[in-house]
Amino acid sequence: MDASLLTIAPGAPEPIYRQIVEQLRRMIAGGQLPPGELLPSVREVAGFHAINPMTVSRAYSLLESEGLLERLRGTGMAVAKSARARAPKPSA
């Protein structure tokens, strides 16, 4: 996955970390991010979108706690093997 696939709207009423979470959930549920797919690093996403790295880290950690992402030692974050089954189905 490339950091440019995420769309961040800094002026939107929804917090940036929630924007990231919702976009990644949709991509996982829709099959655009298959199990095992590596996500860009926190620093890469933060740098590309000019946002605080803690914002990206918060989004990734939330998705990890939901079982959608898994932390791979020495590699980074990846879509969990069971993520598609856990992801909420897109509403429309």
CSV table of N, CA and C in Angstrom, one decimal:
chain,number,residue,atom,x,y,z
A,1,MET,N,0.8,-1.2,0.0
A,1,MET,CA,0.0,0.0,0.0
A,1,MET,C,0.9,1.2,0.0
A,2,ASP,N,0.4,2.2,-0.7
A,2,ASP,CA,1.1,3.5,-0.8
A,2,ASP,C,0.4,4.5,0.1
A,3,ALA,N,1.2,5.4,0.8
A,3,ALA,CA,0.6,6.4,1.6
A,3,ALA,C,-0.4,7.4,0.9
A,4,SER,N,-0.1,7.5,-0.4
A,4,SER,CA,-1.0,8.4,-1.2
A,4,SER,C,-2.4,7.9,-1.4
A,5,LEU,N,-2.7,6.6,-1.1
A,5,LEU,CA,-4.0,6.1,-1.2
A,5,LEU,C,-5.0,6.6,-0.1
A,6,LEU,N,-4.4,7.2,0.9
A,6,LEU,CA,-5.2,7.8,2.0
A,6,LEU,C,-5.5,9.2,1.6
A,7,THR,N,-6.7,9.6,1.9
A,7,THR,CA,-7.1,11.0,1.6
A,7,THR,C,-7.4,11.6,3.0
A,8,ILE,N,-6.6,12.7,3.3
A,8,ILE,CA,-6.8,13.3,4.6
A,8,ILE,C,-7.3,14.7,4.4
A,9,ALA,N,-8.4,15.1,5.1
A,9,ALA,CA,-9.0,16.4,5.1
A,9,ALA,C,-8.8,17.1,6.4
A,10,PRO,N,-7.8,17.9,6.6
A,10,PRO,CA,-7.5,18.5,7.9
A,10,PRO,C,-8.6,19.4,8.4
A,11,GLY,N,-9.4,20.0,7.6
A,11,GLY,CA,-10.5,20.9,8.0
A,11,GLY,C,-11.8,20.2,8.3
A,12,ALA,N,-11.8,18.8,8.1
A,12,ALA,CA,-13.1,18.1,8.2
A,12,ALA,C,-13.4,18.0,9.7
A,13,PRO,N,-14.7,17.8,10.0
A,13,PRO,CA,-15.1,17.7,11.5
A,13,PRO,C,-14.6,16.4,12.1
A,14,GLU,N,-14.4,15.4,11.3
A,14,GLU,CA,-14.0,14.1,11.8
A,14,GLU,C,-12.5,14.2,12.1
A,15,PRO,N,-12.0,13.7,13.3
A,15,PRO,CA,-10.6,13.8,13.6
A,15,PRO,C,-9.8,13.0,12.5
A,16,ILE,N,-8.5,13.4,12.3
A,16,ILE,CA,-7.7,12.8,11.3
A,16,ILE,C,-7.5,11.3,11.5
A,17,TYR,N,-7.3,10.9,12.8
A,17,TYR,CA,-7.0,9.5,13.0
A,17,TYR,C,-8.3,8.7,12.7
A,18,ARG,N,-9.5,9.3,12.9
A,18,ARG,CA,-10.7,8.5,12.5
A,18,ARG,C,-10.8,8.4,11.0
A,19,GLN,N,-10.4,9.5,10.3
A,19,GLN,CA,-10.4,9.4,8.8
A,19,GLN,C,-9.5,8.3,8.3
A,20,ILE,N,-8.4,8.1,8.9
A,20,ILE,CA,-7.4,7.0,8.5
A,20,ILE,C,-8.1,5.7,8.9
A,21,VAL,N,-8.6,5.6,10.1
A,21,VAL,CA,-9.2,4.3,10.5
A,21,VAL,C,-10.3,3.9,9.6
A,22,GLU,N,-11.3,4.8,9.3
A,22,GLU,CA,-12.4,4.5,8.4
A,22,GLU,C,-12.0,4.1,7.0
A,23,GLN,N,-11.0,4.8,6.4
A,23,GLN,CA,-10.5,4.5,5.1
A,23,GLN,C,-9.9,3.1,5.1
A,24,LEU,N,-9.0,2.8,6.1
A,24,LEU,CA,-8.4,1.5,6.1
A,24,LEU,C,-9.4,0.4,6.3
A,25,ARG,N,-10.4,0.6,7.1
A,25,ARG,CA,-11.5,-0.4,7.3
A,25,ARG,C,-12.2,-0.7,6.0
A,26,ARG,N,-12.5,0.4,5.3
A,26,ARG,CA,-13.2,0.2,4.0
A,26,ARG,C,-12.3,-0.6,3.0
A,27,MET,N,-11.0,-0.2,3.0
A,27,MET,CA,-10.1,-0.9,2.0
A,27,MET,C,-10.0,-2.4,2.4
A,28,ILE,N,-9.9,-2.7,3.7
A,28,ILE,CA,-9.8,-4.1,4.1
A,28,ILE,C,-11.1,-4.8,3.8
A,29,ALA,N,-12.2,-4.3,4.2
A,29,ALA,CA,-13.5,-4.9,3.9
A,29,ALA,C,-13.8,-5.1,2.4
A,30,GLY,N,-13.3,-4.2,1.6
A,30,GLY,CA,-13.6,-4.2,0.2
A,30,GLY,C,-12.5,-5.1,-0.6
A,31,GLY,N,-11.5,-5.6,0.1
A,31,GLY,CA,-10.5,-6.4,-0.5
A,31,GLY,C,-9.4,-5.7,-1.2
A,32,GLN,N,-9.4,-4.3,-1.1
A,32,GLN,CA,-8.3,-3.6,-1.7
A,32,GLN,C,-7.0,-3.8,-0.9
A,33,LEU,N,-7.1,-4.1,0.4
A,33,LEU,CA,-6.0,-4.4,1.2
A,33,LEU,C,-6.1,-5.9,1.6
A,34,PRO,N,-5.5,-6.8,1.0
A,34,PRO,CA,-5.6,-8.2,1.3
A,34,PRO,C,-4.8,-8.6,2.6
A,35,PRO,N,-5.1,-9.7,3.2
A,35,PRO,CA,-4.4,-10.1,4.4
A,35,PRO,C,-2.9,-10.3,4.0
A,36,GLY,N,-2.0,-9.8,4.9
A,36,GLY,CA,-0.6,-9.8,4.7
A,36,GLY,C,0.0,-8.6,4.1
A,37,GLU,N,-0.9,-7.7,3.5
A,37,GLU,CA,-0.4,-6.5,2.8
A,37,GLU,C,0.2,-5.6,3.9
A,38,LEU,N,1.4,-5.2,3.6
A,38,LEU,CA,2.1,-4.2,4.5
A,38,LEU,C,1.6,-2.8,4.3
A,39,LEU,N,1.5,-2.1,5.4
A,39,LEU,CA,1.1,-0.7,5.4
A,39,LEU,C,2.3,0.1,5.4
A,40,PRO,N,2.2,1.4,4.9
A,40,PRO,CA,3.3,2.3,5.0
A,40,PRO,C,3.6,2.6,6.4
A,41,SER,N,4.9,2.9,6.7
A,41,SER,CA,5.2,3.2,8.1
A,41,SER,C,4.5,4.5,8.6
A,42,VAL,N,4.5,4.6,9.9
A,42,VAL,CA,3.9,5.8,10.5
A,42,VAL,C,4.5,7.0,10.0
A,43,ARG,N,5.9,7.0,10.0
A,43,ARG,CA,6.6,8.2,9.5
A,43,ARG,C,6.3,8.5,8.0
A,44,GLU,N,6.2,7.4,7.2
A,44,GLU,CA,5.9,7.7,5.8
A,44,GLU,C,4.5,8.3,5.6
A,45,VAL,N,3.5,7.8,6.3
A,45,VAL,CA,2.2,8.4,6.2
A,45,VAL,C,2.2,9.8,6.7
A,46,ALA,N,2.8,10.0,7.9
A,46,ALA,CA,2.8,11.3,8.5
A,46,ALA,C,3.6,12.3,7.6
A,47,GLY,N,4.7,11.9,7.1
A,47,GLY,CA,5.4,12.8,6.2
A,47,GLY,C,4.7,13.2,4.9
A,48,PHE,N,4.1,12.2,4.3
A,48,PHE,CA,3.4,12.4,3.0
A,48,PHE,C,2.2,13.4,3.2
A,49,HIS,N,1.5,13.2,4.3
A,49,HIS,CA,0.3,14.0,4.5
A,49,HIS,C,0.6,15.2,5.5
A,50,ALA,N,1.8,15.4,5.9
A,50,ALA,CA,2.2,16.5,6.8
A,50,ALA,C,1.3,16.6,8.0
A,51,ILE,N,1.2,15.4,8.7
A,51,ILE,CA,0.5,15.3,9.9
A,51,ILE,C,1.4,14.7,11.0
A,52,ASN,N,0.9,14.8,12.3
A,52,ASN,CA,1.7,14.3,13.4
A,52,ASN,C,1.8,12.8,13.4
A,53,PRO,N,3.0,12.2,13.5
A,53,PRO,CA,3.1,10.8,13.5
A,53,PRO,C,2.3,10.1,14.6
A,54,MET,N,2.0,10.7,15.7
A,54,MET,CA,1.2,10.1,16.8
A,54,MET,C,-0.2,9.9,16.3
A,55,THR,N,-0.7,10.8,15.4
A,55,THR,CA,-2.0,10.6,14.8
A,55,THR,C,-2.1,9.3,14.0
A,56,VAL,N,-1.1,9.0,13.2
A,56,VAL,CA,-1.1,7.8,12.4
A,56,VAL,C,-0.9,6.6,13.3
A,57,SER,N,-0.1,6.7,14.3
A,57,SER,CA,0.1,5.6,15.3
A,57,SER,C,-1.1,5.3,16.0
A,58,ARG,N,-1.9,6.3,16.4
A,58,ARG,CA,-3.2,6.1,17.1
A,58,ARG,C,-4.1,5.3,16.2
A,59,ALA,N,-4.2,5.7,14.9
A,59,ALA,CA,-5.1,5.0,14.0
A,59,ALA,C,-4.7,3.5,13.8
A,60,TYR,N,-3.4,3.3,13.6
A,60,TYR,CA,-2.9,1.9,13.5
A,60,TYR,C,-3.1,1.1,14.7
A,61,SER,N,-2.9,1.7,15.9
A,61,SER,CA,-3.1,1.0,17.2
A,61,SER,C,-4.5,0.6,17.4
A,62,LEU,N,-5.4,1.5,17.0
A,62,LEU,CA,-6.9,1.2,17.1
A,62,LEU,C,-7.3,0.0,16.2
A,63,LEU,N,-6.8,0.0,15.0
A,63,LEU,CA,-7.1,-1.1,14.1
A,63,LEU,C,-6.4,-2.4,14.5
A,64,GLU,N,-5.2,-2.3,15.2
A,64,GLU,CA,-4.6,-3.5,15.7
A,64,GLU,C,-5.4,-4.1,16.8
A,65,SER,N,-6.0,-3.2,17.7
A,65,SER,CA,-6.8,-3.7,18.8
A,65,SER,C,-8.1,-4.3,18.4
A,66,GLU,N,-8.5,-3.9,17.2
A,66,GLU,CA,-9.7,-4.5,16.6
A,66,GLU,C,-9.4,-5.8,15.8
A,67,GLY,N,-8.2,-6.2,15.7
A,67,GLY,CA,-7.8,-7.4,15.0
A,67,GLY,C,-7.7,-7.2,13.5
A,68,LEU,N,-7.7,-6.0,13.0
A,68,LEU,CA,-7.6,-5.8,11.6
A,68,LEU,C,-6.2,-5.7,11.1
A,69,LEU,N,-5.3,-5.2,12.0
A,69,LEU,CA,-3.9,-5.1,11.6
A,69,LEU,C,-3.1,-5.9,12.6
A,70,GLU,N,-1.9,-6.3,12.2
A,70,GLU,CA,-1.0,-7.0,13.1
A,70,GLU,C,0.4,-6.4,13.0
A,71,ARG,N,1.1,-6.3,14.1
A,71,ARG,CA,2.5,-5.8,14.1
A,71,ARG,C,3.4,-6.9,13.8
A,72,LEU,N,4.3,-6.8,12.8
A,72,LEU,CA,5.2,-7.8,12.4
A,72,LEU,C,6.6,-7.3,12.9
A,73,ARG,N,7.2,-8.0,13.8
A,73,ARG,CA,8.6,-7.6,14.3
A,73,ARG,C,9.6,-7.4,13.2
A,74,GLY,N,10.1,-6.2,13.2
A,74,GLY,CA,11.2,-5.9,12.2
A,74,GLY,C,10.6,-5.5,10.8
A,75,THR,N,9.3,-5.6,10.6
A,75,THR,CA,8.7,-5.3,9.3
A,75,THR,C,7.8,-4.1,9.3
A,76,GLY,N,6.9,-4.1,10.4
A,76,GLY,CA,5.9,-3.0,10.4
A,76,GLY,C,4.5,-3.6,10.6
A,77,MET,N,3.6,-2.8,10.2
A,77,MET,CA,2.2,-3.2,10.3
A,77,MET,C,1.7,-3.8,9.0
A,78,ALA,N,0.8,-4.9,9.2
A,78,ALA,CA,0.3,-5.5,8.0
A,78,ALA,C,-1.2,-5.8,8.3
A,79,VAL,N,-2.0,-6.0,7.2
A,79,VAL,CA,-3.3,-6.4,7.4
A,79,VAL,C,-3.3,-7.9,8.0
A,80,ALA,N,-4.1,-8.0,9.1
A,80,ALA,CA,-4.2,-9.3,9.7
A,80,ALA,C,-4.8,-10.4,8.8
A,81,LYS,N,-4.3,-11.6,9.1
A,81,LYS,CA,-4.8,-12.7,8.2
A,81,LYS,C,-6.3,-12.9,8.3
A,82,SER,N,-6.9,-12.6,9.4
A,82,SER,CA,-8.4,-12.8,9.6
A,82,SER,C,-9.1,-11.5,9.5
A,83,ALA,N,-8.4,-10.4,9.0
A,83,ALA,CA,-9.0,-9.1,9.0
A,83,ALA,C,-10.3,-9.0,8.1
A,84,ARG,N,-10.3,-9.6,7.0
A,84,ARG,CA,-11.5,-9.4,6.1
A,84,ARG,C,-12.7,-9.9,6.8
A,85,ALA,N,-12.6,-11.0,7.5
A,85,ALA,CA,-13.8,-11.5,8.2
A,85,ALA,C,-14.2,-10.6,9.4
A,86,ARG,N,-13.3,-9.9,10.0
A,86,ARG,CA,-13.6,-9.0,11.1
A,86,ARG,C,-14.1,-7.6,10.7
A,87,ALA,N,-13.7,-7.2,9.5
A,87,ALA,CA,-14.0,-5.8,9.0
A,87,ALA,C,-15.4,-5.6,8.8
A,88,PRO,N,-16.0,-4.5,9.2
A,88,PRO,CA,-17.4,-4.2,9.0
A,88,PRO,C,-17.6,-4.1,7.5
A,89,LYS,N,-18.7,-4.6,7.0
A,89,LYS,CA,-19.0,-4.5,5.6
A,89,LYS,C,-19.3,-3.1,5.2
A,90,PRO,N,-18.9,-2.7,4.0
A,90,PRO,CA,-19.2,-1.3,3.5
A,90,PRO,C,-20.7,-1.2,3.4
A,91,SER,N,-21.2,0.0,3.8
A,91,SER,CA,-22.6,0.2,3.8
A,91,SER,C,-23.2,0.6,2.4
A,92,ALA,N,-22.3,1.2,1.6
A,92,ALA,CA,-22.8,1.5,0.2
A,92,ALA,C,-21.7,2.0,-0.7
